[in-house]
Structures are given as structure tokens and as C-alpha cells.
Coordinates of C-alpha atoms and ligand atoms in Angstrom, one line a residue:
M10 CA 14.4 0.2 8.6
D11 CA 14.8 -3.4 6.6
H12 CA 15.5 -7.0 7.0
F13 CA 18.9 -6.7 5.5
T14 CA 21.0 -7.7 8.3
Y15 CA 24.4 -9.3 8.7
E16 CA 24.1 -12.6 10.5
H17 CA 27.4 -14.4 11.9
G18 CA 29.2 -12.1 9.5
S19 CA 27.6 -12.7 6.2
L20 CA 24.7 -10.4 4.7
H21 CA 21.0 -11.8 4.7
C22 CA 18.1 -10.9 3.3
E23 CA 15.3 -12.1 5.8
R24 CA 16.8 -15.4 6.4
T25 CA 18.0 -15.9 3.0
A26 CA 21.9 -15.5 2.7
A27 CA 22.8 -13.0 -0.3
E28 CA 25.6 -14.8 -1.2
A29 CA 23.2 -18.1 -2.1
I30 CA 21.3 -15.7 -4.2
A31 CA 24.2 -14.6 -6.2
D32 CA 25.5 -18.2 -6.6
A33 CA 22.2 -19.3 -8.0
V34 CA 21.2 -16.7 -10.0
G35 CA 24.6 -14.4 -11.0
S36 CA 25.2 -11.1 -10.7
P37 CA 24.4 -8.5 -10.8
C38 CA 21.1 -8.9 -9.3
Y39 CA 18.4 -7.0 -7.6
V40 CA 17.1 -8.6 -4.1
Y41 CA 13.9 -7.4 -2.7
S42 CA 12.8 -8.2 0.8
K43 CA 9.0 -9.1 1.1
A44 CA 8.6 -8.6 4.7
T45 CA 10.3 -5.1 4.2
L46 CA 7.5 -4.1 1.3
V47 CA 4.8 -5.4 3.4
E48 CA 5.5 -3.8 6.6
H49 CA 6.5 -0.2 5.1
H50 CA 3.3 -0.4 3.4
R51 CA 1.7 -1.3 6.8
R52 CA 3.6 1.7 8.6
I53 CA 2.0 4.1 6.0
A54 CA -1.4 2.6 6.3
E55 CA -1.5 2.9 10.3
A56 CA 0.4 6.1 10.6
F57 CA -2.5 7.6 8.4
A58 CA -5.7 5.6 9.6
A59 CA -7.4 8.6 10.8
V60 CA -7.8 9.9 7.1
Q61 CA -8.2 6.4 5.8
P62 CA -6.1 7.0 2.5
L63 CA -6.2 5.4 -0.8
I64 CA -2.6 4.5 -0.9
C65 CA -1.7 4.3 -4.6
Y66 CA 1.8 2.4 -4.6
S67 CA 3.9 4.4 -7.3
V68 CA 4.8 1.8 -9.9
K69 CA 7.3 3.9 -11.2
S70 CA 9.6 3.4 -8.5
C71 CA 9.8 -0.6 -9.0
G72 CA 7.6 -1.8 -11.7
N73 CA 8.4 -5.7 -11.2
L74 CA 5.0 -7.4 -11.3
S75 CA 5.7 -9.8 -8.2
V76 CA 6.7 -6.7 -6.1
C77 CA 3.3 -4.9 -7.3
R78 CA 1.2 -8.0 -6.7
T79 CA 2.5 -8.2 -3.1
L80 CA 1.7 -5.0 -2.5
V81 CA -1.9 -5.6 -4.1
E82 CA -2.4 -7.9 -1.8
C83 CA -1.7 -5.9 1.0
G84 CA -4.6 -3.5 -0.1
A85 CA -2.6 -1.0 -2.0
G86 CA -3.8 0.9 -5.1
M87 CA -1.4 1.8 -7.8
D88 CA 0.0 5.5 -9.1
V89 CA 0.9 5.1 -12.8
V90 CA 2.4 7.8 -15.1
S91 CA 2.1 5.9 -18.2
G92 CA -0.1 3.6 -20.4
G93 CA 2.8 0.9 -19.7
E94 CA 2.6 1.6 -16.0
L95 CA -1.4 1.1 -16.3
Y96 CA -1.2 -2.2 -18.3
R97 CA 1.4 -3.4 -15.6
A98 CA -0.7 -2.3 -12.4
R99 CA -3.7 -4.3 -14.1
A100 CA -1.3 -7.2 -14.9
A101 CA -0.5 -7.4 -11.2
G102 CA -4.2 -7.4 -10.2
C103 CA -5.0 -4.0 -9.2
S104 CA -8.5 -3.2 -9.5
P105 CA -9.3 -0.3 -11.8
E106 CA -11.1 1.8 -8.7
G107 CA -7.6 1.7 -7.0
I108 CA -5.6 3.4 -9.8
V109 CA -4.8 7.1 -10.2
Y110 CA -2.9 8.2 -13.4
A111 CA -0.6 11.1 -13.4
G112 CA 1.7 12.7 -16.4
V113 CA 2.4 15.8 -18.2
G114 CA 2.2 14.2 -21.6
K115 CA -0.7 11.4 -21.7
R116 CA -1.3 10.1 -25.6
D117 CA -4.6 9.7 -26.6
D118 CA -4.2 6.0 -26.7
E119 CA -3.1 6.0 -23.1
I120 CA -6.4 8.3 -22.2
A121 CA -8.4 5.8 -24.2
A122 CA -6.9 2.8 -21.9
A123 CA -7.5 4.6 -18.7
L124 CA -11.0 5.6 -19.7
D125 CA -11.7 2.2 -20.7
A126 CA -10.2 0.6 -17.6
G127 CA -12.3 3.0 -15.6
I128 CA -9.5 3.8 -13.1
F129 CA -10.3 5.9 -10.0
L130 CA -8.5 9.3 -11.1
L131 CA -6.7 11.1 -14.0
N132 CA -4.3 14.0 -12.6
V133 CA -4.4 16.5 -15.1
E134 CA -1.3 18.8 -15.9
S135 CA -2.7 21.2 -18.1
E136 CA -5.8 23.2 -19.8
A137 CA -4.9 21.5 -23.2
E138 CA -4.8 18.0 -21.8
F139 CA -8.2 18.5 -19.9
E140 CA -9.7 19.5 -23.0
N141 CA -8.2 16.1 -24.8
I142 CA -9.3 14.0 -21.8
A143 CA -12.6 15.8 -22.0
R144 CA -12.7 15.1 -26.0
I145 CA -12.1 11.8 -25.6
A146 CA -14.5 10.9 -23.0
R147 CA -17.4 12.4 -24.9
E148 CA -16.4 10.4 -28.0
K149 CA -16.5 7.4 -26.0
N150 CA -19.6 8.8 -24.3
A151 CA -17.6 7.9 -21.2
T152 CA -17.4 9.5 -17.8
C153 CA -14.0 9.8 -15.8
R154 CA -13.0 11.6 -12.6
C155 CA -10.5 14.2 -13.0
A156 CA -8.1 15.6 -10.1
L157 CA -6.4 18.9 -11.1
R158 CA -2.5 18.9 -10.4
I159 CA -1.5 22.1 -8.8
N160 CA 1.7 23.8 -8.4
P161 CA 1.9 25.0 -4.6
D162 CA 5.3 26.6 -5.2
V163 CA 7.0 25.0 -2.2
D164 CA 10.7 24.1 -2.2
P165 CA 11.2 20.4 -1.3
K166 CA 14.7 21.0 -0.6
T167 CA 15.8 17.9 -2.8
H168 CA 17.5 17.4 -6.0
R169 CA 16.5 19.9 -9.0
F170 CA 15.9 16.8 -11.0
T171 CA 13.5 15.5 -8.4
T172 CA 11.8 18.9 -7.5
T173 CA 8.5 19.1 -8.9
G174 CA 6.3 21.5 -6.8
T175 CA 7.9 24.9 -7.8
K176 CA 6.9 27.7 -10.1
E177 CA 9.6 26.8 -12.8
T178 CA 8.9 23.1 -13.2
K179 CA 6.8 21.6 -16.0
F180 CA 4.3 19.9 -13.6
G181 CA 0.6 20.9 -13.0
V182 CA -0.6 24.8 -12.9
D183 CA 0.0 27.5 -10.5
I184 CA -2.6 28.3 -8.1
D185 CA -3.7 31.4 -9.4
R186 CA -4.4 29.7 -12.5
A187 CA -6.3 26.6 -10.8
R188 CA -9.4 28.9 -10.1
A189 CA -9.7 29.6 -13.6
F190 CA -9.0 26.1 -14.5
F191 CA -12.2 25.1 -12.5
R192 CA -14.2 28.0 -14.0
A193 CA -13.8 26.8 -17.5
Y194 CA -14.0 23.3 -17.0
G195 CA -15.3 22.7 -13.8
H196 CA -18.7 21.7 -15.1
D197 CA -17.8 19.1 -17.9
K198 CA -20.3 16.1 -18.1
H199 CA -17.7 13.8 -19.1
A200 CA -14.3 14.6 -17.3
R201 CA -15.7 15.5 -14.0
L202 CA -13.4 17.8 -11.8
V203 CA -13.5 16.6 -8.8
G204 CA -10.2 16.9 -6.7
L205 CA -6.8 18.2 -6.6
H206 CA -3.4 16.6 -6.8
L207 CA 0.3 17.4 -5.4
H208 CA 3.7 16.0 -5.9
I209 CA 6.0 18.1 -4.5
G210 CA 9.3 16.1 -5.1
S211 CA 11.4 13.4 -4.0
P212 CA 12.9 12.5 -1.7
V213 CA 11.1 15.1 0.6
Y214 CA 13.4 14.7 4.0
T215 CA 11.5 17.1 6.2
T216 CA 7.7 17.5 6.8
D217 CA 7.0 21.3 6.8
P218 CA 7.0 21.3 2.8
Y219 CA 3.8 18.7 2.7
Q220 CA 2.4 21.2 5.6
Q221 CA 2.7 24.4 3.4
A222 CA 1.6 22.6 0.3
V223 CA -1.4 20.7 2.0
R224 CA -2.5 24.0 3.5
K225 CA -2.5 25.9 0.3
A226 CA -4.2 23.2 -1.5
L227 CA -7.1 22.9 1.5
A228 CA -7.2 26.8 1.3
L229 CA -7.8 26.5 -2.6
R230 CA -10.4 23.7 -2.2
E231 CA -12.6 26.4 0.2
E232 CA -12.5 29.0 -2.4
L233 CA -13.6 26.3 -4.9
L234 CA -16.2 25.2 -2.8
A235 CA -17.7 28.4 -2.1
E236 CA -17.9 29.0 -6.0
G237 CA -20.0 26.0 -6.1
F238 CA -17.2 23.4 -7.3
E239 CA -17.3 19.8 -6.0
V240 CA -13.7 19.0 -4.6
T241 CA -14.0 15.5 -3.2
V242 CA -10.4 14.3 -3.4
L243 CA -7.3 15.7 -2.3
D244 CA -4.2 13.5 -3.7
V245 CA -1.1 14.6 -1.6
G246 CA 1.2 12.6 -4.1
G247 CA 4.7 10.9 -2.9
G248 CA 8.0 11.8 -1.9
F249 CA 8.3 10.4 1.6
A250 CA 12.2 9.9 1.8
A251 CA 14.0 6.4 2.9
D252 CA 16.8 5.5 4.9
Y253 CA 19.8 5.8 2.7
E254 CA 21.6 6.3 5.6
T255 CA 20.4 4.7 8.8
G256 CA 17.9 7.2 10.6
R257 CA 18.0 9.8 8.3
S258 CA 14.4 9.9 7.2
P259 CA 11.4 10.6 9.3
S260 CA 9.5 7.7 10.0
A261 CA 5.8 7.4 8.3
A262 CA 4.6 8.1 11.8
E263 CA 6.3 11.5 11.7
Y264 CA 5.1 12.4 8.4
A265 CA 1.6 11.6 9.4
R266 CA 1.9 13.6 12.9
A267 CA 2.5 16.8 10.7
I268 CA 0.3 16.2 8.0
V269 CA -2.8 14.4 9.3
P270 CA -4.1 17.3 11.7
I271 CA -4.2 19.5 8.9
L272 CA -6.3 17.1 6.5
E273 CA -8.5 15.7 9.4
P274 CA -11.4 18.5 9.7
A275 CA -11.7 18.2 5.7
V276 CA -11.8 14.6 5.9
R277 CA -14.5 14.5 8.3
A278 CA -16.6 16.7 6.2
G279 CA -16.2 14.1 3.4
L280 CA -13.0 14.8 1.6
K281 CA -11.1 11.5 0.1
I282 CA -7.3 11.6 0.5
V283 CA -4.9 9.8 -1.8
L284 CA -1.2 8.9 -1.2
E285 CA 1.3 8.0 -3.6
P286 CA 4.5 6.6 -2.0
G287 CA 6.9 4.9 -4.1
R288 CA 10.4 5.3 -2.6
S289 CA 9.4 4.8 1.0
I290 CA 7.9 1.4 0.4
V291 CA 10.3 -0.1 -1.7
A292 CA 13.7 1.9 -1.3
N293 CA 15.0 0.0 1.6
A294 CA 13.3 -3.2 0.5
G295 CA 15.9 -3.5 -2.2
I296 CA 19.5 -4.1 -2.6
L297 CA 21.8 -4.8 -5.5
L298 CA 24.0 -7.1 -5.8
T299 CA 27.5 -6.7 -7.7
R300 CA 30.4 -8.7 -7.8
V301 CA 34.1 -7.0 -8.3
Q302 CA 35.7 -7.7 -11.2
Y303 CA 39.0 -6.1 -10.7
V304 CA 40.7 -4.0 -8.1
K305 CA 42.8 -1.4 -10.1
R306 CA 45.3 1.2 -8.5
S307 CA 46.2 4.2 -10.6
G308 CA 48.6 6.5 -8.5
D309 CA 47.1 6.7 -5.2
K310 CA 43.3 6.2 -6.6
T311 CA 41.8 2.4 -6.0
F312 CA 39.3 1.2 -8.1
A313 CA 37.0 -1.5 -7.5
I314 CA 35.7 -2.4 -10.8
C315 CA 32.3 -4.4 -10.6
D316 CA 29.9 -6.0 -12.7
A317 CA 27.4 -3.3 -12.3
G318 CA 27.4 0.3 -13.1
M319 CA 25.4 3.0 -14.3
N320 CA 23.6 0.7 -16.6
A321 CA 21.9 -1.3 -13.6
L322 CA 21.8 1.7 -11.1
L323 CA 21.6 5.3 -12.8
R324 CA 21.3 7.1 -9.2
P325 CA 24.5 7.8 -8.2
S326 CA 25.5 9.4 -11.5
H327 CA 22.3 11.1 -12.5
Y328 CA 21.3 12.4 -9.0
D329 CA 24.6 12.5 -7.4
A330 CA 22.9 10.0 -4.7
F331 CA 24.4 8.4 -1.8
H332 CA 24.2 4.4 -1.6
F333 CA 25.8 2.6 1.4
I334 CA 28.0 0.1 -0.2
W335 CA 29.4 -3.1 1.7
P336 CA 30.9 -6.6 1.1
T337 CA 28.6 -9.1 1.8
H338 CA 31.1 -11.1 3.6
P339 CA 33.3 -8.6 5.3
D340 CA 36.2 -9.5 8.1
A341 CA 34.9 -9.3 11.5
A342 CA 36.0 -6.1 12.2
F343 CA 34.0 -4.7 9.3
V344 CA 30.7 -5.7 9.9
P345 CA 28.7 -2.7 9.9
Q346 CA 26.6 -1.6 12.9
T347 CA 25.0 1.7 10.9
R348 CA 24.7 2.6 7.0
T349 CA 26.5 6.0 7.2
K350 CA 28.7 8.2 4.7
E351 CA 31.4 8.2 6.6
P352 CA 32.0 4.9 8.8
T353 CA 34.7 5.5 11.5
M354 CA 36.2 1.8 11.4
Q355 CA 39.8 1.3 11.4
G356 CA 41.6 0.2 8.6
L357 CA 39.2 1.4 5.8
V358 CA 40.6 2.3 2.3
Q359 CA 39.3 5.0 0.1
M360 CA 38.1 3.8 -3.2
D361 CA 35.8 4.7 -6.4
V362 CA 33.4 1.6 -7.0
V363 CA 32.8 1.8 -10.5
G364 CA 30.9 -0.3 -13.4
P365 CA 32.2 -1.7 -16.7
L366 CA 31.0 0.7 -18.9
C367 CA 32.9 3.0 -21.2
E368 CA 31.8 6.3 -19.4
T369 CA 33.8 8.1 -16.7
G370 CA 30.2 8.8 -15.3
D371 CA 29.9 5.1 -14.4
Y372 CA 30.1 4.8 -11.3
L373 CA 28.4 3.8 -8.0
A374 CA 30.2 5.4 -5.6
L375 CA 33.5 7.9 -5.3
D376 CA 35.9 8.3 -2.6
R377 CA 34.3 6.0 -0.6
A378 CA 35.7 4.3 2.5
M379 CA 35.6 0.7 2.4
P380 CA 37.0 -2.3 3.9
P381 CA 39.5 -3.8 1.5
V382 CA 38.2 -5.9 -1.3
E383 CA 39.6 -8.1 -4.0
R384 CA 38.5 -9.6 -7.1
G385 CA 35.3 -12.1 -6.7
D386 CA 33.8 -10.4 -3.7
L387 CA 30.4 -9.7 -3.5
L388 CA 29.2 -6.2 -2.5
A389 CA 25.5 -4.9 -1.7
V390 CA 24.4 -1.8 -2.9
F391 CA 21.5 -0.8 -0.2
T392 CA 18.5 1.1 -0.3
A393 CA 18.3 0.2 -4.2
G394 CA 14.7 -1.1 -4.5
A395 CA 13.4 2.5 -5.6
Y396 CA 14.4 3.8 -8.9
G397 CA 16.9 1.0 -9.2
M398 CA 15.6 -1.8 -11.7
S399 CA 12.8 0.9 -13.2
M400 CA 15.7 3.1 -14.4
A401 CA 18.1 0.7 -15.6
S402 CA 19.2 0.4 -19.4
R403 CA 20.7 -2.0 -21.8
Y404 CA 23.6 0.6 -22.4
N405 CA 26.7 -1.1 -23.6
S406 CA 24.5 -3.6 -24.8
S407 CA 24.3 -5.0 -21.0
P408 CA 21.3 -7.5 -20.5
L409 CA 19.1 -6.5 -17.7
P410 CA 19.9 -7.8 -13.9
A411 CA 17.7 -10.6 -12.7
E412 CA 14.9 -9.6 -9.9
V413 CA 14.5 -12.0 -7.0
L414 CA 11.9 -11.6 -4.1
V415 CA 13.1 -13.2 -1.0
D416 CA 10.2 -14.6 1.4
G417 CA 11.9 -15.9 4.8
E418 CA 14.1 -18.4 3.7
R419 CA 12.6 -18.6 0.4
F420 CA 13.8 -16.8 -2.6
T421 CA 12.0 -16.3 -6.1
V422 CA 13.5 -15.3 -9.3
V423 CA 10.6 -12.6 -10.0
R424 CA 12.5 -11.4 -13.5
R425 CA 15.2 -13.8 -15.2
R426 CA 18.3 -12.4 -16.2
E427 CA 18.2 -11.2 -19.7
T428 CA 20.3 -13.1 -22.4
Y429 CA 21.9 -12.1 -25.4
E430 CA 19.3 -13.0 -27.6
D431 CA 16.9 -10.8 -25.6
L432 CA 19.1 -7.7 -26.3
V433 CA 18.5 -8.4 -30.0
A434 CA 15.1 -9.7 -30.0
H435 CA 13.3 -6.8 -31.4
E436 CA 15.9 -5.9 -34.3
R437 CA 16.2 -7.0 -37.7
Ligands
LIG9 C1 7.1 9.9 -8.8 C2 5.8 10.1 -8.3 C3 5.5 9.5 -6.9 C4 6.3 8.6 -6.0 O1 7.2 9.5 -5.6 P1 8.2 8.5 -4.5 O2 9.4 9.5 -3.8 O3 8.5 7.5 -5.2 O4 7.4 8.6 -3.2 C5 4.2 9.9 -6.7 N1 3.6 10.5 -7.4 C6 4.0 11.2 -8.5 C7 2.9 12.0 -9.2 C8 4.9 10.8 -8.8 O5 5.3 11.5 -10.4

């Protein structure tokens, strides 16, 4: 699952003690495990080897340059959703041929930057956007490859905020409209419509929504080929789940077993496959360390008030997401064997783990069974690598946390903690 384990009762990331990191860089801080990143990328590459996919890591899941660079070194491309992420991907050393760009609201300057960089694929989400891309390409006398994002209308059975492939979402176009789309734009000389793109949601804990969506996309492709269109790329998107609880998510091999056989015939006939995993690579590769400032009891409720809240990790309050939270130095009886919503040890106490912000919605966990904690204890919020730091805010003038990348017994601060000067640096 990952390289965060309790050794002699104390939480380690690879061979580095979590406490040593917090002592050196302070809290809150994000800690990433390089070995976990590399391993998760490798598992996807190996599982899908039969279809030789271009694996484009989703930058929005965790955009830290050193994290991106680690994955570029593994051979990953990058999936970007803004001009800022395109810049980030290039700064991390990703070659343009490895970059795919999705997003419903691409601005002219962002499209121009993508054309200038010569990226592999622009994923187009509407007729109006295609016309704009074609216009900009024509004016630059450039060519680019585009894939039409289709909406396969399958339910990924995940949170409504991260359901992206059903009819009522803003993404892509319905399959019925896709044929008309190719008839209208499929022969453009500058914006060359050469592919189909899907991204059904995240996290998708079962494999059948992928099977349904891929079958629909391949059937559409057959129809388009029969009409004489070129459809050489199928981008299957991201959304593979992560182990927020031990053993909860299908493995890369399980997703591949479900999807690869459906893709194989088309791949043998020349179809190029793109995958856009984010969460499944980086979620388990990161934790958030936060220190308990106060323990407060009111009535029969206990609050562990920490130095990180929704500003550092938005997922619990925004998506109602579960993150396993545990002290980095629990008593011997409380060393966890698994990460689960309902640990069964004797002597746990129910508490809300909350942040310091002036919001009732500022929490990391509600009604959670945890070992008793006291002021000064360091807590680890697990599986926080994806959509953690990348969604962090400065609300309540909270400087953004530090980020640390661990490699064995060494660790490097890959983003320094922000200062109060940073908070006001862009203002006058
Ligand atoms: C967010 C996103 C992804 C990554 O999703 P994960 O769940 O992190 O794998 C991939 N493709 C697109 C278009 C996205 O918007």
C-alpha cells in the first residue's frame, strides 16, 4: 500500500521518523514517500503493459515540482488542466509529447501556450472550445492533436462533486452529439481531431464503470472509423481509487484485468492508449503531519484541536472524505495494524479532530475513535498525498504548509513553509 509504517512504535516514512521531520520543519507539513510514488507508477505501467499506455500523471492531484520530477524520471507524462499546470509540467522536465490538457474553460492564452509547447493532445470539451482552438491554431499556422471528451453516461458511484461522466455534469459532450461533432470538425486541418477522451469520476472503487465507458467509447470509435474519421488515440482518464482504508481499493492489476482485454484488439490495430492517474499514484504516497494544540472537552464531546484544518486538507469537509488519523507515537497497545474506520482496540476514545479556523466545518474527522491524545502530540493524517496540498488555502491567513520528500533515510524540504511576509507579498 505504501511506505508509512510503525517501527518500534514510532511512525516512519521509509527509514525516516515522522517526528524527526516535524521537529526539523515544523507542523503542519506534508510528507511524501519517493519509493511509494515510484512503486505506484510502476504497478500501473506493469499492469497495463499489454496496451503500452502513455501514463500521464494528473498534476492537479499533487503538483509539487519534486513529486512531478520524480514521476517524469519514471517515464510518466503529465495530465494538466490549466496553463499553470502546463507551466508546472514543463518546469518539472516533462517533454511536451507527454502532456495532455483537459478542462472545460481553457482561455485563449492557455490554448496558445499549449500550441506553442507542442503538447501531445488537447482534450476538447465543447463545440465552442473546438472552434476557438481551431481559430487560434489557424492564426498561428500551427497544427495540434485534439481528442473529444465524451460523456459516456456511466455512474462511477462516487461523491457527486467528483462524478464527471454523467449527463448532468459540465464535462465533455454526450455520445449522440459526438458523431455530429466529428462530422462538423473532423476534417479541420489545424486542429486535428484524432481521439476520444473519457474521465468518469474519482475515486472509482469498482471496475465495471470503466468497462462500460470503454466499451461505449470503442463502439463510437468503430462508427467514426466507418465514416472515414481518424481516431488513433483513446484517453481513458483517471479515477483509480486509493487505500484510504487498508485494502479498500482495487489494485492496478485488478483495474487492468477488467479494462485491458476490452482495449487489446483495438490496440493491436494501432490505437494509442492514454491513462491519467493521479490519486492512485500519490494519495497513499503522502501524509499530513499536524500537532495537537489543545484537547478540549465540552459536555460529553472531546475535541483534539490541531494546527491543521480545512486550510491544509479540505477533503473531509468538502467531500465528506475519510482519512485515517493516528498519533505518530501511540502507546504500545495502540500501534495500528490496519487503517480502518472502526478500529477495535480497547481504550479508544471518541473525538472530533478539528483545525484552528473560525468555521464549524473546519475539521479533519468527526466522532472518530482514537487513542487518547494530549497537547503536543503529533498526528499523522494518512493517504493525504492527493488533493491535499493542491487544494490547500491560506484561509484565516494561514501560511501554506511545508512539503517534504523522503528517500530512504534522507528527507528534503521540497516546498518551504510560507512565511507571514509571503502572505502579503502580492498586495499593496
Ligand atoms: C482530475 C482528473 C484526473 C485525475 O483523477 P484521479 O482520480 O486523481 O486519478 C484525470 N483526468 C482528468 C481529466 C481529471 O480532471
